[in-house]
Amino acid sequence: MPVRWRVGDLGPWQGACVRRDGHYLVELDRRLAGATLDDTIVHELAHVYASRGEQDEYCDDHDAIWGVAYARVYCAAMETH
């Protein structure tokens, strides 16, 4: 599924990931910058990878599957730095 990105005011949240109309929507708070922004992008992309094939609308689990996805996304992101 494609991933679409949106930046806005998320209040107390740094990021969110939901499934909508055949794609993932990753939202990031507009106030994020630097390492916090990088970490939030990795975190939300881990939700995308961990929830592939699931039927839940919200990608909010922080279980072992998400942890493995987070490690893989983090390692891939660090290879580009």
Phi, psi and omega in degrees: 000142177292156176246127175250150184242143175217139178246134181195193179267107181260012179064238183281351184268146176270329181198167179207154178224124177225159175259130181216129170045048176081014176213165172267141173244117176255123180250138179237142177289138185294342183274355182288146178204161173060222184297326179295319176296313179302312181298320181292321177299314178299315181302311183290323176296327175298323175298319179300308183293323182287334186260006179304131177086350178278159182261351181295142178288320182265138182257068191243008180287141173240055182265190182296324179297317177297319181300318177295317178299319179300315181298319180293315179295317180301313180298319179295321180292322181290333178294335183272352182269000000 
